Every structure is written in C-alpha cells, then in structure tokens.
Amino acid sequence: LGEDDENPYSHLNEFEQTCACLRIAGMSDETLRWKLFPFSLMGKAKRWYKLTIGSRQGDWEALCSSFCLQFFPISRVVSLRSEVLSFKQEEKNL
C-alpha cells in the first residue's frame, strides 16, 4: 500500500495470502506477518507503520484494524454506504 486510492482491505488480503505460501520452521504465522508487513508498504503507509508499531504490542488483529481505519476511514465507509442505499435505477427512454 502506498497510493491514496489503494484499498487497505485488499492489501491485507493479498498480503495474508502471500504469507500463507511461506513457512519458516519454528516461526508462527503471526510472527511471519509482523516481520514481512513493513516490506509491503510504501510512502504514507510505511511512515504510519513506523509510528504505530510500538503501540500495537504484537497484536496482529489490532494492527490490521488500525491500518484499515487509517487508510479507509469511517467517513469513507459512511459515504459509500450512503451511495449504495440511495441507488436508483433510472428509467430507460426508448
């Protein structure tokens, strides 16, 4: 993730799929994710990670939630929900 229009949920999904393909003897899946995650980030996302890493204390789910809220804020969710709820099909003029 690094571009403004990228979706953090998609980024995490692809990242976790990639990590699922890799096994290191003696290392848990969660530890592997923590080790590799910063390499999947660029720009603002990498800066965010450096500032956030210490406050998550090894909790992968907390990091994911914080990541998604940072790069896909509630205001965007509300806006998209509003668009979906107000969707109307226009009549087709023949």
Coordinates of C-alpha atoms in Angstrom, one line a residue, residues 1-2 7-19 22 27 29-53 56 59-71:
L1 CA 0.0 0.0 0.0
G2 CA 1.3 3.4 -0.8
N7 CA -7.8 -0.2 -0.6
P8 CA -6.2 -1.4 2.7
Y9 CA -8.6 -4.3 3.0
S10 CA -7.5 -5.6 -0.4
H11 CA -3.8 -5.0 0.5
L12 CA -4.2 -7.0 3.8
N13 CA -6.0 -9.8 2.0
E14 CA -3.3 -10.1 -0.7
F15 CA -0.5 -9.8 1.9
E16 CA -2.0 -12.6 4.1
Q17 CA -2.4 -14.8 1.0
T18 CA 1.2 -14.3 0.1
C19 CA 2.3 -15.1 3.7
L22 CA 5.6 -19.2 3.1
M27 CA 8.1 -19.3 13.4
D29 CA 2.2 -17.3 11.0
E30 CA 1.6 -14.2 13.0
T31 CA 5.3 -13.6 13.6
L32 CA 6.0 -14.0 9.9
R33 CA 3.3 -11.4 9.1
W34 CA 4.8 -9.0 11.6
K35 CA 8.3 -9.5 10.0
L36 CA 7.2 -9.1 6.4
F37 CA 4.4 -6.5 6.6
P38 CA 6.6 -3.4 6.5
F39 CA 8.1 -4.6 3.2
S40 CA 4.6 -4.5 1.6
L41 CA 4.2 -0.8 2.4
M42 CA 5.4 2.4 0.8
G43 CA 5.1 6.2 1.3
K44 CA 2.5 7.3 3.9
A45 CA 1.7 3.7 4.8
K46 CA 5.3 2.9 5.7
R47 CA 5.5 6.1 7.8
W48 CA 2.3 5.2 9.5
Y49 CA 3.7 1.8 10.3
K50 CA 6.8 3.1 11.9
L51 CA 4.8 5.4 14.1
T52 CA 2.2 2.8 15.1
I53 CA 4.3 -0.4 15.5
R56 CA 0.2 -2.5 18.9
D59 CA -1.3 -7.9 18.3
W60 CA -1.8 -8.5 14.6
E61 CA -5.6 -8.0 14.6
A62 CA -5.2 -4.6 16.4
L63 CA -2.6 -3.6 13.8
C64 CA -4.9 -4.6 10.9
S65 CA -7.8 -2.7 12.4
S66 CA -5.7 0.4 12.9
F67 CA -4.3 0.1 9.4
C68 CA -7.8 -0.1 7.8
L69 CA -9.2 2.8 9.9
Q70 CA -6.2 4.9 9.0
F71 CA -6.4 4.3 5.2

